[in-house]
Tab-separated table of C-alpha atoms in Angstrom:
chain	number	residue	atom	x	y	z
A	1480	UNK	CA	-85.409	-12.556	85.803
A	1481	UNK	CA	-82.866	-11.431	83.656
A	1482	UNK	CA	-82.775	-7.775	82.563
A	1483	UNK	CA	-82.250	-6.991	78.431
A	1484	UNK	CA	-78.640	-5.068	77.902
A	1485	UNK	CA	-80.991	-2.646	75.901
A	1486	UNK	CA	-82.856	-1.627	79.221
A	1487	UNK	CA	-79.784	-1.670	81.195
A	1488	UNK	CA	-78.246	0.980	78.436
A	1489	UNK	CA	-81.570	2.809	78.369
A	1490	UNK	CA	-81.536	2.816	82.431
A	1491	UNK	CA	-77.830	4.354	82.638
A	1492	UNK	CA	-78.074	7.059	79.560
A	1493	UNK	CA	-81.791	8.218	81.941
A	1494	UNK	CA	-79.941	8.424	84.871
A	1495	UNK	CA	-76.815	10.321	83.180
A	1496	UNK	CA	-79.277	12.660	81.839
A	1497	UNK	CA	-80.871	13.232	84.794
A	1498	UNK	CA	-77.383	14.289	86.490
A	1499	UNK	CA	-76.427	16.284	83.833
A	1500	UNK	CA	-79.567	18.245	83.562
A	1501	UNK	CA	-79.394	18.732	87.029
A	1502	UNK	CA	-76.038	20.316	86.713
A	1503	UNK	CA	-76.454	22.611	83.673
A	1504	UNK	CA	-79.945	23.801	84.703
A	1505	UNK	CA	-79.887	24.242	88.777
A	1506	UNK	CA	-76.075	23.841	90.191
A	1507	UNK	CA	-73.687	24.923	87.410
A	1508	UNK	CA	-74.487	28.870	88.141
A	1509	UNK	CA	-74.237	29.307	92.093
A	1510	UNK	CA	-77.276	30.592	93.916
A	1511	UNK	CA	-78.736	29.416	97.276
A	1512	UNK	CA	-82.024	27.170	96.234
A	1513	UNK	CA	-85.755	28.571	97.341
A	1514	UNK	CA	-88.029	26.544	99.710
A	1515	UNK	CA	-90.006	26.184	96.644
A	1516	UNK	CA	-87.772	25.147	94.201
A	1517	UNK	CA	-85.968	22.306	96.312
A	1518	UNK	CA	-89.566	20.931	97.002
A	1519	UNK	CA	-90.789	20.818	93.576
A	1520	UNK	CA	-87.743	19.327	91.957
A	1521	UNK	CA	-87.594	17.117	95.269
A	1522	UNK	CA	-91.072	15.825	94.497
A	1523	UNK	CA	-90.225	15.927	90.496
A	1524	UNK	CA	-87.257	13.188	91.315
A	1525	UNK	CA	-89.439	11.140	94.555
A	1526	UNK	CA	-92.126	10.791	91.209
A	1527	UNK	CA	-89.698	9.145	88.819
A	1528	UNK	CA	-88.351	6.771	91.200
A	1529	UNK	CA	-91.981	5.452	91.851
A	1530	UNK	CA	-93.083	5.523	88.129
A	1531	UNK	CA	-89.606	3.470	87.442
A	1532	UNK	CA	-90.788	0.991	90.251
A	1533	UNK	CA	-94.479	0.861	88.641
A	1534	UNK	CA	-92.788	-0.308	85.580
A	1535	UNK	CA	-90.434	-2.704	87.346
A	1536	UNK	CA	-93.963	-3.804	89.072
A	1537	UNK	CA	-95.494	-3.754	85.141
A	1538	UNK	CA	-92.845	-5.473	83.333
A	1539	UNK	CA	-90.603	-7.391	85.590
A	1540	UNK	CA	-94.150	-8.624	87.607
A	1541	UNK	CA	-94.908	-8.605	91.504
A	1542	UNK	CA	-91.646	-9.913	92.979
A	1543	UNK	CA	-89.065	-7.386	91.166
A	1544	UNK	CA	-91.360	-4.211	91.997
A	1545	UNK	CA	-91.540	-5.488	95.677
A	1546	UNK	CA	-87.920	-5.552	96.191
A	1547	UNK	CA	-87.231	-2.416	93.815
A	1548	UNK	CA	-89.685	-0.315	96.473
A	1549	UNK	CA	-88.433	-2.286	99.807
A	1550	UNK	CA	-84.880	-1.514	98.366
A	1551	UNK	CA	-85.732	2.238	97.255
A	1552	UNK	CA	-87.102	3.048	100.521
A	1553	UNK	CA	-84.580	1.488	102.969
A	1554	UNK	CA	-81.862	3.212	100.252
A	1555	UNK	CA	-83.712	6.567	100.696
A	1556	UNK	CA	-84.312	6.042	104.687
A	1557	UNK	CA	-80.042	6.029	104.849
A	1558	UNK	CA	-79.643	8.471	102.405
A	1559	UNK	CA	-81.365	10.735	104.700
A	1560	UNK	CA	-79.386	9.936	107.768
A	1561	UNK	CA	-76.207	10.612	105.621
A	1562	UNK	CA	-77.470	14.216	105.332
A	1563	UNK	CA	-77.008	14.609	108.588
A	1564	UNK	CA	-72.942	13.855	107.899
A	1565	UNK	CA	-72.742	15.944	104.611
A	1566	UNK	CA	-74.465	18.968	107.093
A	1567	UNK	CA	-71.284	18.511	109.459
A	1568	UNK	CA	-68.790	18.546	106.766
A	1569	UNK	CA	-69.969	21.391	105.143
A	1570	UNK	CA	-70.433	22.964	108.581
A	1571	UNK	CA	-67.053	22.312	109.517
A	1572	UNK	CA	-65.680	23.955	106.143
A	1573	UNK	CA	-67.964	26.484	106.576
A	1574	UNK	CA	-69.155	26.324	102.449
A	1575	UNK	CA	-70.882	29.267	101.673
A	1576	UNK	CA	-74.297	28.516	100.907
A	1577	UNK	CA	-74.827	29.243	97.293
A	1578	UNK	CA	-71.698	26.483	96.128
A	1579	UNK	CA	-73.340	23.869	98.507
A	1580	UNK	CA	-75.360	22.387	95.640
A	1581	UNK	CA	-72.180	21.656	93.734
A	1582	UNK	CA	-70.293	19.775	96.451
A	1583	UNK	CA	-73.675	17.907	97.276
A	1584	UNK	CA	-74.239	16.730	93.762
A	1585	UNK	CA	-70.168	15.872	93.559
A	1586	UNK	CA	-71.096	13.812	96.701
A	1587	UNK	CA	-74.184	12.171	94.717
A	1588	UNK	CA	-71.617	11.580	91.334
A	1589	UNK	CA	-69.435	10.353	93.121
A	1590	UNK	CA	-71.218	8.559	95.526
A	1591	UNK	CA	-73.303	6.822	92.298
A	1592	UNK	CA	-69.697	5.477	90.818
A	1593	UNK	CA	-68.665	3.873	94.130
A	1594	UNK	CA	-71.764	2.358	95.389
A	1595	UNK	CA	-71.768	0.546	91.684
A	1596	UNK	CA	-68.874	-0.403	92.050
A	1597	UNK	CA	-69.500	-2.338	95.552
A	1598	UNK	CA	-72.852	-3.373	93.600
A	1599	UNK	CA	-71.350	-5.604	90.873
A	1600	UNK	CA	-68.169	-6.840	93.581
A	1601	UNK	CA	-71.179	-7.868	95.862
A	1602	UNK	CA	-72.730	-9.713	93.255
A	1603	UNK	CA	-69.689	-11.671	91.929
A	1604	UNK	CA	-69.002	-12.617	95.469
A	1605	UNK	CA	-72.667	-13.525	95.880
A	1606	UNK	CA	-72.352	-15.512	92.944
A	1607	UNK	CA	-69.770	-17.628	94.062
A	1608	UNK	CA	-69.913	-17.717	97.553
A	1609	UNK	CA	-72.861	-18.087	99.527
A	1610	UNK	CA	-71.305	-17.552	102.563
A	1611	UNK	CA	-70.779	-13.692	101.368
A	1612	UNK	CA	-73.879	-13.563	103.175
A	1613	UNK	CA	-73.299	-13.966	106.744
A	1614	UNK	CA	-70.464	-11.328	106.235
A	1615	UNK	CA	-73.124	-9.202	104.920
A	1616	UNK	CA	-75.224	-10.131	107.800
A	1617	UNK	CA	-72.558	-9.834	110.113
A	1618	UNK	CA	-71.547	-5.770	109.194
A	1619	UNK	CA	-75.157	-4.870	109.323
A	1620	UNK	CA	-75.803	-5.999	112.769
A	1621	UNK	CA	-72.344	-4.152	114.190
A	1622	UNK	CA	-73.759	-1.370	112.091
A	1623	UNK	CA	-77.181	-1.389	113.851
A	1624	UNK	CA	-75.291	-1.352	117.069
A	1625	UNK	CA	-73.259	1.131	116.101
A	1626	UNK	CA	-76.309	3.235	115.332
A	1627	UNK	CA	-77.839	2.670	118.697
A	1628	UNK	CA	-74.807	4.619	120.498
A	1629	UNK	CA	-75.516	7.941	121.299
A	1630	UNK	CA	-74.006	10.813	119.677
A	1631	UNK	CA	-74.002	9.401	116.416
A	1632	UNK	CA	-74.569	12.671	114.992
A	1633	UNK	CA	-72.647	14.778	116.905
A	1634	UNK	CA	-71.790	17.728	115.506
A	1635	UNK	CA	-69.745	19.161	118.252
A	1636	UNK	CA	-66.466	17.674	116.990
A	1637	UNK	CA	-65.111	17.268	113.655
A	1638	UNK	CA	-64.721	13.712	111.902
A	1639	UNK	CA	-61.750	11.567	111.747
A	1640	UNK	CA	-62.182	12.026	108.032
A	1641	UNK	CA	-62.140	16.444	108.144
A	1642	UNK	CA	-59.322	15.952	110.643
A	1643	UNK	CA	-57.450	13.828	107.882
A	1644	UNK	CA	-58.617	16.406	105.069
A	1645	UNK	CA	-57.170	19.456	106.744
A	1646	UNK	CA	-54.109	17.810	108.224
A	1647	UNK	CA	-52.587	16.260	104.863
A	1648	UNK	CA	-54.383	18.454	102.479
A	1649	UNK	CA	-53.209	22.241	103.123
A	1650	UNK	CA	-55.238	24.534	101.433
A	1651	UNK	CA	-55.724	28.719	101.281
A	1652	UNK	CA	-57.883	30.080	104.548
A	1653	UNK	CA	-61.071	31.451	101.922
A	1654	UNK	CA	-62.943	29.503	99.200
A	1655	UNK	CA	-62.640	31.613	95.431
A	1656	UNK	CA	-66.134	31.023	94.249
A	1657	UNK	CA	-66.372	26.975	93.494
A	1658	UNK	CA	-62.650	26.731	92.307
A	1659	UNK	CA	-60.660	23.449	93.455
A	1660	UNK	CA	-57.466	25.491	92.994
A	1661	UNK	CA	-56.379	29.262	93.444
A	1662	UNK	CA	-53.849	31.604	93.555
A	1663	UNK	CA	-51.562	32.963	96.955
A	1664	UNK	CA	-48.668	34.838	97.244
A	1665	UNK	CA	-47.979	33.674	93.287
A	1666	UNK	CA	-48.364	30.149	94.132
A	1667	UNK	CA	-50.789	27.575	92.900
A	1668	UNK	CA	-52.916	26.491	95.991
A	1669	UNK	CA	-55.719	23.600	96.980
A	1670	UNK	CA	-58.622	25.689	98.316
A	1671	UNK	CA	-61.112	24.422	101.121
A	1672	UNK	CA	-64.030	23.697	98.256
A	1673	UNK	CA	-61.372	20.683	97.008
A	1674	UNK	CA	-61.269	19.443	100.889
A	1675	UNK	CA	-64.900	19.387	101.170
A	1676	UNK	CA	-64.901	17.000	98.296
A	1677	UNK	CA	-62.320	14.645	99.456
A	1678	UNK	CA	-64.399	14.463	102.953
A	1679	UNK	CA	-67.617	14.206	100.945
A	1680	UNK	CA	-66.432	11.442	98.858
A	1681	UNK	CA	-64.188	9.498	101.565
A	1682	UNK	CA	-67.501	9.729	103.473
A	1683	UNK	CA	-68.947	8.177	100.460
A	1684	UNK	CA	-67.296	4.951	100.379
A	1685	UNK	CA	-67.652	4.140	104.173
A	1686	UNK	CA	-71.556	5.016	103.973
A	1687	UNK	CA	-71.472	1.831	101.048
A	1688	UNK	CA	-70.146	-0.440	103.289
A	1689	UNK	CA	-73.539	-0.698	105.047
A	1690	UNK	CA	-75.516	0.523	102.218
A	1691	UNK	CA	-75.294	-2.479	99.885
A	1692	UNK	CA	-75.356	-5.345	101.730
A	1693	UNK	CA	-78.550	-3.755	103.009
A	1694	UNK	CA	-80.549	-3.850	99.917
A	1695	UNK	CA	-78.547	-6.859	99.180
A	1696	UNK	CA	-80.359	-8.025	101.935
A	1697	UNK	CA	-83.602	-7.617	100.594
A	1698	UNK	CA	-82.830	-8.762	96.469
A	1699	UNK	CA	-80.102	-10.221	94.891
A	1700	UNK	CA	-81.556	-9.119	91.223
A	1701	UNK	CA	-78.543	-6.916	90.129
A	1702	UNK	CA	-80.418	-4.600	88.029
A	1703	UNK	CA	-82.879	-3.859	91.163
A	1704	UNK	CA	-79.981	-3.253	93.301
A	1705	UNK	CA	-78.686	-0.701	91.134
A	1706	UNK	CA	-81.815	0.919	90.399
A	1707	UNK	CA	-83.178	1.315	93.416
A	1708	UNK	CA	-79.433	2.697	94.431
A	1709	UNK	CA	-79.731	5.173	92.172
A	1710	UNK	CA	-82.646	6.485	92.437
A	1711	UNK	CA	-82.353	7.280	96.247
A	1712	UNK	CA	-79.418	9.234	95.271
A	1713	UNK	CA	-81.483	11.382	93.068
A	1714	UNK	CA	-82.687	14.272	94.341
A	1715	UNK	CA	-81.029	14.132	97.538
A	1716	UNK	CA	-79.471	17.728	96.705
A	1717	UNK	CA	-82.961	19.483	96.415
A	1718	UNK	CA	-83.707	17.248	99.702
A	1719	UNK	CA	-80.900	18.831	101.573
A	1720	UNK	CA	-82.237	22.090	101.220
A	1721	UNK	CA	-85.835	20.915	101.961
A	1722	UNK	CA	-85.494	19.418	105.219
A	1723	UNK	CA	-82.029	21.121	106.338
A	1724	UNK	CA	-84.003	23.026	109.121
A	1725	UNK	CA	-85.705	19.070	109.682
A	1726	UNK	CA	-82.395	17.423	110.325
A	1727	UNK	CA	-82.218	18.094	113.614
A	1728	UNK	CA	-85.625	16.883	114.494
A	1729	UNK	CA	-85.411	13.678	113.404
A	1730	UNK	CA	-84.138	12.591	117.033
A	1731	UNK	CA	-84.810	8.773	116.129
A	1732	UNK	CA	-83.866	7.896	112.911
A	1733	UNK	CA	-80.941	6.396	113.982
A	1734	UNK	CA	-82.882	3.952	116.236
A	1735	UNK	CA	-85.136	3.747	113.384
A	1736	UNK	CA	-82.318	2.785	110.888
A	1737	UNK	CA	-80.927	-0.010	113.677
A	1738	UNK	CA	-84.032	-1.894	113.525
A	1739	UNK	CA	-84.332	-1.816	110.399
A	1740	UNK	CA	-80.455	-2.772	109.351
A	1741	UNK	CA	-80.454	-5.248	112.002
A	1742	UNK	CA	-83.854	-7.000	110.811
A	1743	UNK	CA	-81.919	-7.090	107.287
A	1744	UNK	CA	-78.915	-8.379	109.239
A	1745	UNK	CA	-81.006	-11.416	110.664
A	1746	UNK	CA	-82.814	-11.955	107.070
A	1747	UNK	CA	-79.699	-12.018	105.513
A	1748	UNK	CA	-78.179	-14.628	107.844
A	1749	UNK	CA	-81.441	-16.380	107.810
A	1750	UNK	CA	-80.744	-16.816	104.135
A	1751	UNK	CA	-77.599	-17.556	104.446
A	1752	UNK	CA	-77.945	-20.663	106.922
A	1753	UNK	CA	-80.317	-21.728	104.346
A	1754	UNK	CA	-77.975	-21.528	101.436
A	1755	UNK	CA	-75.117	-23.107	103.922
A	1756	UNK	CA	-72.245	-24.982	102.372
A	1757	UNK	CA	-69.417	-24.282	105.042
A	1758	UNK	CA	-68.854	-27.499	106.331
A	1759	UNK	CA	-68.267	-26.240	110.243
A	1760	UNK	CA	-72.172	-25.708	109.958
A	1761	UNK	CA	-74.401	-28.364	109.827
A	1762	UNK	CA	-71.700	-31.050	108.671
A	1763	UNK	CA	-71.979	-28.327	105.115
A	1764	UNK	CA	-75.395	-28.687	104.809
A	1765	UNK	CA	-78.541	-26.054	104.255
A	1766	UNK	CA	-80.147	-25.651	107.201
A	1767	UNK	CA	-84.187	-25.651	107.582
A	1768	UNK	CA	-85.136	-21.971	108.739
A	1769	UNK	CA	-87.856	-19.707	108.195
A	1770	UNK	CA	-87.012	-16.936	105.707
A	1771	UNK	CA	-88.503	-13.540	105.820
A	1772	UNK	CA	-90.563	-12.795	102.966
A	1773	UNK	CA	-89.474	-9.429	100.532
A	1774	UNK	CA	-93.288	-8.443	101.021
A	1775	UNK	CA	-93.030	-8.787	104.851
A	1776	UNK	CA	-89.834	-6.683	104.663
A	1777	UNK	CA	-90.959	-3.664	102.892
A	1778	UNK	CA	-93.781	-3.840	105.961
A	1779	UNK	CA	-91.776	-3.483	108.377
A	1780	UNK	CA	-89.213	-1.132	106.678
A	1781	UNK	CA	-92.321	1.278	106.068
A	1782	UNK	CA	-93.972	0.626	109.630
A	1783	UNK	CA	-90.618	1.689	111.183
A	1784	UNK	CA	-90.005	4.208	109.181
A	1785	UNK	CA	-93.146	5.925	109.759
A	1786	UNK	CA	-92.947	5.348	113.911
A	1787	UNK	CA	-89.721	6.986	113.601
A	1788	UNK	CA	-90.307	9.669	111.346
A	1789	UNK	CA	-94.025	10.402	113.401
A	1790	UNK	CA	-92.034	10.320	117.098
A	1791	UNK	CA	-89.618	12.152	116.267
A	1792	UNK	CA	-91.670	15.007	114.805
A	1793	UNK	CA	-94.298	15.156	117.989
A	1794	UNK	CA	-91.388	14.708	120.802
A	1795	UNK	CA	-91.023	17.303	122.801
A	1796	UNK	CA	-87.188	17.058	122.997
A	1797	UNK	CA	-87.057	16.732	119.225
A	1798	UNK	CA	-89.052	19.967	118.849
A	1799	UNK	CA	-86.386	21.479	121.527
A	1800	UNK	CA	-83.662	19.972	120.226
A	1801	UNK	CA	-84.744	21.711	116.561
A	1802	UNK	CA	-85.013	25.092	118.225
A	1803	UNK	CA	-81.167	24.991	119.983
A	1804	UNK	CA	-79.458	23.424	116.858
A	1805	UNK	CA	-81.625	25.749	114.504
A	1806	UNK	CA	-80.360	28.645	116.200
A	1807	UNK	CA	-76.791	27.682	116.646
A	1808	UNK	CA	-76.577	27.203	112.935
A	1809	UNK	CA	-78.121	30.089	112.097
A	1810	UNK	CA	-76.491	32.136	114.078
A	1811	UNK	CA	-73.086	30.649	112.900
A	1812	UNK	CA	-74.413	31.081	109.538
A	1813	UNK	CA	-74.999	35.192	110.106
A	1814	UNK	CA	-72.387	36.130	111.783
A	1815	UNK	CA	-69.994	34.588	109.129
A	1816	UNK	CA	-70.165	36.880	106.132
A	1817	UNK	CA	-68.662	34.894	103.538
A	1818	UNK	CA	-71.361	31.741	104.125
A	1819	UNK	CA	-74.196	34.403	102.125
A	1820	UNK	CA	-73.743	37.691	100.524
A	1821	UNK	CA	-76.994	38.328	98.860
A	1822	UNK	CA	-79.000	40.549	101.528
A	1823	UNK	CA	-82.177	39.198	100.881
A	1824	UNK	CA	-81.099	35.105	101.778
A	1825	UNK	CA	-78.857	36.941	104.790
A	1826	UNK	CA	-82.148	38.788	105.847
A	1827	UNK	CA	-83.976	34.851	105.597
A	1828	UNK	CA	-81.499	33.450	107.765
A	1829	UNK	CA	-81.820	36.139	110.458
A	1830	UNK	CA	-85.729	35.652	110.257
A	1831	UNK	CA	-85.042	32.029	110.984
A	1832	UNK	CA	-82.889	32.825	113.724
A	1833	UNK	CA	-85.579	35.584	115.384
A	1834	UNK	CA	-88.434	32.691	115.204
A	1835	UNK	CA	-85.976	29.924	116.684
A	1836	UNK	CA	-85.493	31.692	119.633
A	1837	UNK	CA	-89.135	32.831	119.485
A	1838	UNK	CA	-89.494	28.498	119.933
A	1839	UNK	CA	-86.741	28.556	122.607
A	1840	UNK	CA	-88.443	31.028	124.672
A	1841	UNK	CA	-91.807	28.666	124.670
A	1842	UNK	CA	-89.553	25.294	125.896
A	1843	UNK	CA	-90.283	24.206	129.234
A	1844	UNK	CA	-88.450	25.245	132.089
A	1845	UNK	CA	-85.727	21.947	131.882
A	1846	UNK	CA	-84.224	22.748	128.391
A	1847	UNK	CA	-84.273	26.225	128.964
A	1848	UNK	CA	-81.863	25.825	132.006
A	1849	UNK	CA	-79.644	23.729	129.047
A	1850	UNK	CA	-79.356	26.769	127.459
A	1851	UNK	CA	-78.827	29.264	129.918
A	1852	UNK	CA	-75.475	26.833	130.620
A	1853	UNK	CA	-74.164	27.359	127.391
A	1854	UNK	CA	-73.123	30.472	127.797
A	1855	UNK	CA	-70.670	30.133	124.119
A	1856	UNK	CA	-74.174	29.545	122.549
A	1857	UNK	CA	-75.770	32.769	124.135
A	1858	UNK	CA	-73.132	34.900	123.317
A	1859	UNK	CA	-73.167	33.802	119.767
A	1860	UNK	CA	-77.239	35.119	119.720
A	1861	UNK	CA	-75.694	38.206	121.044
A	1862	UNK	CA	-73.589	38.985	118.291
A	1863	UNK	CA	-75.941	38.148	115.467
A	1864	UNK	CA	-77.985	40.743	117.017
A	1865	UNK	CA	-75.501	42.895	117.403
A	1866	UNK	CA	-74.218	42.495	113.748
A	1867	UNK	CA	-78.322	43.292	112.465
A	1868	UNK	CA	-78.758	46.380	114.406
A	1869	UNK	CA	-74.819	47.748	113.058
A	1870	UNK	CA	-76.157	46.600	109.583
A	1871	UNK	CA	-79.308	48.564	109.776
A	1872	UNK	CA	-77.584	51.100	110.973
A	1873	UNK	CA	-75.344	51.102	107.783
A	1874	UNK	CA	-78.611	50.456	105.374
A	1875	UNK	CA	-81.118	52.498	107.022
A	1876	UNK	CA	-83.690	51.884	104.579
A	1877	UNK	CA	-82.801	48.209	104.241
């Protein structure tokens, strides 16, 4: 079906103003998000993504909406797991917590211009050769595998890309508030917040590689793709601060997101074999296979989703895993006092700290040995404690 220019222009001037309000009215003065604000705004953005899809479903009839929500959700599902990435970066540059917002919605801006940009290349190759789609195939069975390696999300050591960033991009030793640029010595020099942004949006472009021919996978409809692109992106800031202390739980997403990038992988080549014309294939011509259904997809996307999501949340190891990275970061967090200066958030992330080792202290006998070997770890706790008692000490009636 082919979309009207005038709801293509009214689509794009929505989602502009949805960025820009975001910026003026939440990120553009710097303050560290409530629990209660990032899940209201969360569910504000989740809501217009479905009522869009209800009117895909309304207007553009059963086939578009299916493959607008099969493409929303699998968009979403890997939005997530790139969270997990944007935590290490911002980790690694140690942003302080209230100018996090701005360098997660540069990652969303910028993220938005590059994945549309793949978008329309993908289509013009789709359009003229069919074969675009065992390529497509091809990268998101590698990336399915690659997903099924373990320590995918290890945030031990930093990434190539950080590496790159700090090696080639010299900037002062402290951020000065959310400016790119500042002052040293009388010289004008990069500060870490501009570094953070290169990593953020390098990251960006390799997380589109496996991003678009995955809801490629699922609809060729242009407008759908974009769409549905889009409107994962939105919101993912107030998401961030929503399930940050969730991250680490989620144990199996990757092997959640393999399945389901590797059944798109197989659907894709499926579709591809059907469409053949390469003439080292069936003398050139298409070839009679079963292709998967979009309905059938979104099934299985939300069935594995929801496995994932469910065994990851009751596992035992993800609950202990939780507990050890919780308190590792928030421990990190407190002892560095440029990450958060208001009292009252600092005060929040030693409370989180106190009832993450609370959790540690109810782990069976096996992961508590793990953490009696990391002795780096304990001594870490030590200090945060240390550092509360010396600033009660200089607030008594704090």
């Amino acid at each position: 079906m082919e979309v009207p220019i005038y709801v293509w222009t009214a689509t794009v001037i929505g989602i502009v103003g949805l960025l820009l309000f975001d910026f003026f009215f939440h990120v553009r003065k710097a303050h560290t998000p409530t629990l209660r604000e990032s899940a209201v705004w969360s569910s504000i953005y989740v809501g217009i993504a479905l009522l869009f899809g209800v009117g895909v479903l309304v207007f553009g009839g059963p086939t578009m909406g299916t493959e607008y929500f099969a493409g929303y959700v699998t968009e979403k599902a890997l939005s997530v797991d790139n969270l997990f990435v944007f935590l290490i970066i911002m980790s690694s540059f140690k942003v302080p917590r209230a100018d996090q917002q701005k360098v997660l919605l540069f990652g969303i801006v910028f993220s938005l211009i590059a994945r549309t940009g793949f978008i329309f290349l993908g289509a013009a190759l789709i359009n003229s050769f069919a074969w675009v789609f065992y390529i497509f195939g091809l990268i998101l069975l590698i990336t399915a595998g690659n997903l099924l390696k373990p320590g995918g999300h290890d945030d031990e050591g930093e990434s190539l890309i950080i590496r790159l960033a700090k090696r080639f991009l010299p900037a002062s030793e402290h951020y000065d508030g959310d400016k790119l640029f500042t002052v040293e010595d009388g010289k004008r020099v990069l500060t870490p917040m501009l570094l953070v942004m290169v990593a953020i949006g390098a990251t960006d472009i390799l997380f589109a590689l496996d991003s678009i021919p995955a809801i490629f996978g699922l609809t060729q409809n242009t407008f759908i793709v974009f769409t549905a692109t889009a409107f994962s992106l939105m919101g993912l800031r107030q998401l961030f601060f929503l399930i940050d202390g969730l991250l680490d739980r989620l144990i199996y997403l990757s092997y959640g997101l393999a399945v389901i990038l590797g059944f798109i992988g197989v659907k894709l080549i499926l579709h591809a074999l059907h469409e053949n014309n390469l003439p080292f294939i069936n003398n050139g011509e298409h070839v009679d296979v079963v292709e998967i259904s979009t309905g059938l997809s979104l099934s299985v996307i939300l069935g594995v989703l929801i496995v994932t999501v469910l065994a990851s949340v009751l596992s035992p190891k993800g609950r202990a895993k939780n507990a050890i990275s919780g308190a590792k970061r928030h421990a990190a967090e407190y002892l560095d006092l440029n990450y958060e200066t208001d009292i009252t958030e600092r005060e929040k992330i030693y409370d989180r700290l106190c009832a993450e080792e609370q959790d540690l202290r109810k782990l069976p006998e096996k992961y508590k040995r793990l953490i009696r070997n990391e002795t780096a770890f304990m001594e870490m706790i030590r200090k945060a404690h240390a550092e509360h008692d010396a600033a009660l000490e200089r607030e008594p009636g704090r």
